[in-house]
PDB file of C-alpha atoms in Angstrom:
ATOM      1  CA  MET A  17     -11.915  34.440  38.460  1.00  0.00           C
ATOM      2  CA  THR A  18     -12.827  31.877  41.092  1.00  0.00           C
ATOM      3  CA  ALA A  19     -11.177  28.521  41.718  1.00  0.00           C
ATOM      4  CA  MET A  20     -14.209  26.719  40.297  1.00  0.00           C
ATOM      5  CA  GLU A  21     -14.145  28.844  37.141  1.00  0.00           C
ATOM      6  CA  CYS A  22     -10.448  28.023  36.801  1.00  0.00           C
ATOM      7  CA  LEU A  23     -11.244  24.306  36.795  1.00  0.00           C
ATOM      8  CA  GLU A  24     -14.270  24.636  34.524  1.00  0.00           C
ATOM      9  CA  ARG A  25     -12.184  26.589  32.010  1.00  0.00           C
ATOM     10  CA  ILE A  26     -10.125  23.440  31.404  1.00  0.00           C
ATOM     11  CA  ARG A  27     -13.260  21.510  30.483  1.00  0.00           C
ATOM     12  CA  ASP A  28     -14.371  24.343  28.162  1.00  0.00           C
ATOM     13  CA  MET A  29     -10.976  24.351  26.467  1.00  0.00           C
ATOM     14  CA  GLN A  30     -11.176  20.575  25.993  1.00  0.00           C
ATOM     15  CA  ILE A  31     -14.571  20.904  24.295  1.00  0.00           C
ATOM     16  CA  GLU A  32     -13.264  23.635  22.009  1.00  0.00           C
ATOM     17  CA  LEU A  33     -10.184  21.587  21.106  1.00  0.00           C
ATOM     18  CA  ARG A  34     -12.270  18.498  20.280  1.00  0.00           C
ATOM     19  CA  LYS A  35     -14.354  20.648  17.915  1.00  0.00           C
ATOM     20  CA  LEU A  36     -11.234  22.085  16.277  1.00  0.00           C
ATOM     21  CA  GLU A  37      -9.742  18.596  15.900  1.00  0.00           C
ATOM     22  CA  ARG A  38     -12.912  17.480  14.086  1.00  0.00           C
ATOM     23  CA  ASP A  39     -12.613  20.526  11.803  1.00  0.00           C
ATOM     24  CA  ILE A  40      -9.019  19.582  10.973  1.00  0.00           C
ATOM     25  CA  LYS A  41     -10.054  15.993  10.275  1.00  0.00           C
ATOM     26  CA  GLU A  42     -12.780  17.254   7.929  1.00  0.00           C
ATOM     27  CA  LEU A  43     -10.401  19.591   6.096  1.00  0.00           C
ATOM     28  CA  ARG A  44      -7.866  16.765   5.729  1.00  0.00           C
ATOM     29  CA  ALA A  45     -10.563  14.493   4.269  1.00  0.00           C
ATOM     30  CA  LYS A  46     -11.540  17.210   1.774  1.00  0.00           C
ATOM     31  CA  LEU A  47      -7.920  17.591   0.686  1.00  0.00           C
ATOM     32  CA  TYR A  48      -7.593  13.852   0.081  1.00  0.00           C
ATOM     33  CA  SER A  49     -10.785  13.786  -1.959  1.00  0.00           C
ATOM     34  CA  LEU A  50      -9.908  16.660  -4.305  1.00  0.00           C
ATOM     35  CA  LYS A  51     -10.189  15.979  -8.002  1.00  0.00           C
ATOM     36  CA  ALA A  52      -8.236  17.495 -10.821  1.00  0.00           C
ATOM     37  CA  ILE A  53      -9.543  20.703 -12.382  1.00  0.00           C
ATOM     38  CA  ASP A  54     -11.605  20.104 -15.495  1.00  0.00           C
ATOM     39  CA  TYR A  55     -10.354  22.697 -17.990  1.00  0.00           C
ATOM     40  CA  VAL A  56     -12.922  21.629 -20.615  1.00  0.00           C
ATOM     41  CA  LYS A  57     -15.775  23.178 -18.633  1.00  0.00           C
ATOM     42  CA  GLU A  58     -16.668  26.824 -19.153  1.00  0.00           C
ATOM     43  CA  HIS A  59     -14.772  29.219 -16.874  1.00  0.00           C
ATOM     44  CA  ILE A  60     -16.979  31.254 -14.585  1.00  0.00           C
ATOM     45  CA  SER A  61     -15.465  34.477 -13.337  1.00  0.00           C
ATOM     46  CA  GLY A  62     -16.070  35.994  -9.940  1.00  0.00           C
ATOM     47  CA  GLY A  63     -15.596  34.695  -6.453  1.00  0.00           C
ATOM     48  CA  THR A  64     -12.327  33.507  -5.090  1.00  0.00           C
ATOM     49  CA  PRO A  65     -10.634  30.571  -6.766  1.00  0.00           C
ATOM     50  CA  LYS A  66     -10.048  27.609  -4.496  1.00  0.00           C
ATOM     51  CA  ASP A  67      -7.369  25.620  -6.187  1.00  0.00           C
ATOM     52  CA  LEU A  68      -5.348  22.943  -4.443  1.00  0.00           C
ATOM     53  CA  GLY A  69      -2.698  25.419  -3.298  1.00  0.00           C
ATOM     54  CA  ASP A  70      -5.307  27.647  -1.663  1.00  0.00           C
ATOM     55  CA  GLN A  71      -6.869  24.720   0.124  1.00  0.00           C
ATOM     56  CA  ILE A  72      -3.516  23.432   1.358  1.00  0.00           C
ATOM     57  CA  ALA A  73      -2.620  26.927   2.605  1.00  0.00           C
ATOM     58  CA  HIS A  74      -5.986  27.143   4.402  1.00  0.00           C
ATOM     59  CA  PHE A  75      -5.450  23.701   5.933  1.00  0.00           C
ATOM     60  CA  ASN A  76      -1.925  24.582   7.100  1.00  0.00           C
ATOM     61  CA  ALA A  77      -3.083  27.873   8.640  1.00  0.00           C
ATOM     62  CA  ARG A  78      -5.916  26.122  10.455  1.00  0.00           C
ATOM     63  CA  LEU A  79      -3.584  23.353  11.633  1.00  0.00           C
ATOM     64  CA  LYS A  80      -1.109  25.894  13.004  1.00  0.00           C
ATOM     65  CA  PHE A  81      -3.971  27.662  14.830  1.00  0.00           C
ATOM     66  CA  VAL A  82      -5.083  24.379  16.440  1.00  0.00           C
ATOM     67  CA  GLN A  83      -1.525  23.436  17.394  1.00  0.00           C
ATOM     68  CA  ASN A  84      -1.131  26.836  19.069  1.00  0.00           C
ATOM     69  CA  LYS A  85      -4.391  26.287  20.984  1.00  0.00           C
ATOM     70  CA  TRP A  86      -3.163  22.846  22.096  1.00  0.00           C
ATOM     71  CA  ALA A  87       0.124  24.275  23.338  1.00  0.00           C
ATOM     72  CA  ARG A  88      -1.693  26.933  25.362  1.00  0.00           C
ATOM     73  CA  PHE A  89      -4.122  24.341  26.725  1.00  0.00           C
ATOM     74  CA  VAL A  90      -1.268  22.078  27.833  1.00  0.00           C
ATOM     75  CA  ARG A  91       0.496  24.980  29.579  1.00  0.00           C
ATOM     76  CA  TYR A  92      -2.715  26.026  31.365  1.00  0.00           C
ATOM     77  CA  SER A  93      -3.766  22.514  32.386  1.00  0.00           C
ATOM     78  CA  ASP A  94      -0.225  21.684  33.572  1.00  0.00           C
ATOM     79  CA  PHE A  95      -0.271  24.751  35.818  1.00  0.00           C
ATOM     80  CA  VAL A  96      -3.711  23.916  37.230  1.00  0.00           C
ATOM     81  CA  ASP A  97      -2.617  20.294  37.708  1.00  0.00           C
ATOM     82  CA  SER A  98       0.421  21.496  39.653  1.00  0.00           C
ATOM     83  CA  MET A  99      -1.951  23.345  41.989  1.00  0.00           C
ATOM     84  CA  ILE A 100      -4.129  20.231  42.328  1.00  0.00           C
ATOM     85  CA  ASN A 101      -1.041  18.189  43.201  1.00  0.00           C
ATOM     86  CA  GLN A 102      -0.461  20.404  46.250  1.00  0.00           C
ATOM     87  CA  ILE A 103      -3.610  19.037  47.901  1.00  0.00           C
ATOM     88  CA  GLU A 104      -2.652  16.665  50.722  1.00  0.00           C
ATOM     89  CA  SER A 105      -5.496  14.159  50.371  1.00  0.00           C
ATOM     90  CA  CYS A 106      -4.831  11.574  47.692  1.00  0.00           C
ATOM     91  CA  GLN A 107      -8.565  11.044  47.085  1.00  0.00           C
ATOM     92  CA  LEU A 108      -9.307  14.745  46.664  1.00  0.00           C
ATOM     93  CA  ARG A 109      -6.341  15.123  44.302  1.00  0.00           C
ATOM     94  CA  ALA A 110      -7.525  12.134  42.278  1.00  0.00           C
ATOM     95  CA  LEU A 111     -11.076  13.491  42.138  1.00  0.00           C
ATOM     96  CA  LEU A 112     -10.038  16.896  40.773  1.00  0.00           C
ATOM     97  CA  HIS A 113      -7.440  15.450  38.423  1.00  0.00           C
ATOM     98  CA  GLU A 114      -9.793  12.877  36.916  1.00  0.00           C
ATOM     99  CA  ARG A 115     -12.715  15.285  36.553  1.00  0.00           C
ATOM    100  CA  TYR A 116     -10.984  18.430  35.329  1.00  0.00           C
ATOM    101  CA  ILE A 117      -7.608  17.435  33.880  1.00  0.00           C
ATOM    102  CA  ASN A 118      -8.669  14.124  32.319  1.00  0.00           C
ATOM    103  CA  GLY A 119     -12.212  15.296  31.594  1.00  0.00           C
ATOM    104  CA  GLY A 120     -13.795  12.233  33.181  1.00  0.00           C
ATOM    105  CA  SER A 121     -17.480  11.778  33.863  1.00  0.00           C
ATOM    106  CA  TRP A 122     -18.676  11.617  37.469  1.00  0.00           C
ATOM    107  CA  GLU A 123     -18.989   7.839  37.123  1.00  0.00           C
ATOM    108  CA  GLN A 124     -15.356   7.605  35.996  1.00  0.00           C
ATOM    109  CA  VAL A 125     -14.303   9.867  38.866  1.00  0.00           C
ATOM    110  CA  ALA A 126     -16.125   7.655  41.375  1.00  0.00           C
ATOM    111  CA  GLU A 127     -14.422   4.576  39.950  1.00  0.00           C
ATOM    112  CA  VAL A 128     -10.942   6.143  40.084  1.00  0.00           C
ATOM    113  CA  VAL A 129     -11.421   7.490  43.599  1.00  0.00           C
ATOM    114  CA  GLY A 130     -13.038   4.272  44.813  1.00  0.00           C
ATOM    115  CA  VAL A 131     -16.216   5.719  46.295  1.00  0.00           C
ATOM    116  CA  SER A 132     -19.834   5.978  45.220  1.00  0.00           C
ATOM    117  CA  ARG A 133     -21.082   8.714  42.940  1.00  0.00           C
ATOM    118  CA  GLN A 134     -23.429   9.831  45.716  1.00  0.00           C
ATOM    119  CA  TRP A 135     -20.535  10.272  48.159  1.00  0.00           C
ATOM    120  CA  ILE A 136     -18.756  12.454  45.627  1.00  0.00           C
ATOM    121  CA  ASP A 137     -21.928  14.538  45.093  1.00  0.00           C
ATOM    122  CA  ARG A 138     -22.712  14.924  48.774  1.00  0.00           C
ATOM    123  CA  ARG A 139     -19.315  15.532  50.301  1.00  0.00           C
ATOM    124  CA  MET A 140     -16.076  14.894  48.435  1.00  0.00           C
ATOM    125  CA  HIS A 141     -16.428  17.359  45.581  1.00  0.00           C
ATOM    126  CA  ARG A 142     -17.152  20.244  47.955  1.00  0.00           C
ATOM    127  CA  LEU A 143     -14.153  19.293  50.096  1.00  0.00           C
ATOM    128  CA  ALA A 144     -11.903  19.038  47.065  1.00  0.00           C
ATOM    129  CA  ILE A 145     -12.996  22.452  45.809  1.00  0.00           C
ATOM    130  CA  LYS A 146     -12.410  24.011  49.242  1.00  0.00           C
ATOM    131  CA  GLU A 147      -8.888  22.594  49.351  1.00  0.00           C
ATOM    132  CA  PHE A 148      -8.234  23.747  45.808  1.00  0.00           C
ATOM    133  CA  GLU A 149      -9.527  27.242  46.626  1.00  0.00           C
ATOM    134  CA  LYS A 150      -6.904  27.613  49.365  1.00  0.00           C
ATOM    135  CA  ILE A 151      -4.101  26.779  46.956  1.00  0.00           C
ATOM    136  CA  PHE A 152      -5.672  28.863  44.202  1.00  0.00           C
ATOM    137  CA  LYS A 153      -5.773  31.959  46.433  1.00  0.00           C
ATOM    138  CA  ASN A 154      -2.098  31.484  47.363  1.00  0.00           C
ATOM    139  CA  SER A 155      -1.154  31.109  43.678  1.00  0.00           C
ATOM    140  CA  LEU A 156      -3.423  33.819  42.284  1.00  0.00           C
ATOM    141  CA  GLN A 157      -0.657  36.071  40.972  1.00  0.00           C
ATOM    142  CA  GLU A 158       1.095  33.227  39.158  1.00  0.00           C
ATOM    143  CA  PHE A 159      -2.227  31.867  37.922  1.00  0.00           C
ATOM    144  CA  THR A 160      -3.235  35.251  36.503  1.00  0.00           C
ATOM    145  CA  ALA A 161      -0.025  35.411  34.468  1.00  0.00           C
ATOM    146  CA  VAL A 162      -0.552  31.884  33.088  1.00  0.00           C
ATOM    147  CA  TYR A 163      -4.230  32.575  32.428  1.00  0.00           C
ATOM    148  CA  ASN A 164      -3.453  35.766  30.500  1.00  0.00           C
ATOM    149  CA  GLU A 165      -0.789  33.971  28.473  1.00  0.00           C
ATOM    150  CA  CYS A 166      -2.797  30.842  27.695  1.00  0.00           C
ATOM    151  CA  VAL A 167      -6.486  31.684  27.724  1.00  0.00           C
ATOM    152  CA  VAL A 168      -7.140  35.351  27.095  1.00  0.00           C
TER     153      VAL A 168
END
């Protein structure tokens, strides 16, 4: 894995977690909108029954899965952030932190760093990645352990 892939993996994990959070919100809404079973209607056999208990169990299992993903994401992003924090330049640190840890757009990054978007595109981002690559290479063994624990 390269240093850039390491950073991009955080953004991918954030996208996946946002999707899972929406799924949880949808499941929660379905649970709140459940109606009582109408025993007057004819019983149809076959399929798997989805009574309230089944749906709550499904919700709880899904919630636990998402919470586990969040915990792994936090561990991974904290480790990557600790590598970013080793960069000497305050602006380069801020650029990488805002873009990859906070998930900011390039416009937000430019605002935080205090430079134009064009300056970030032309020069700063490349410099920040080069600095991060140095630290990444020195931390590769530790990173691999964290990556295997949190991502794989």
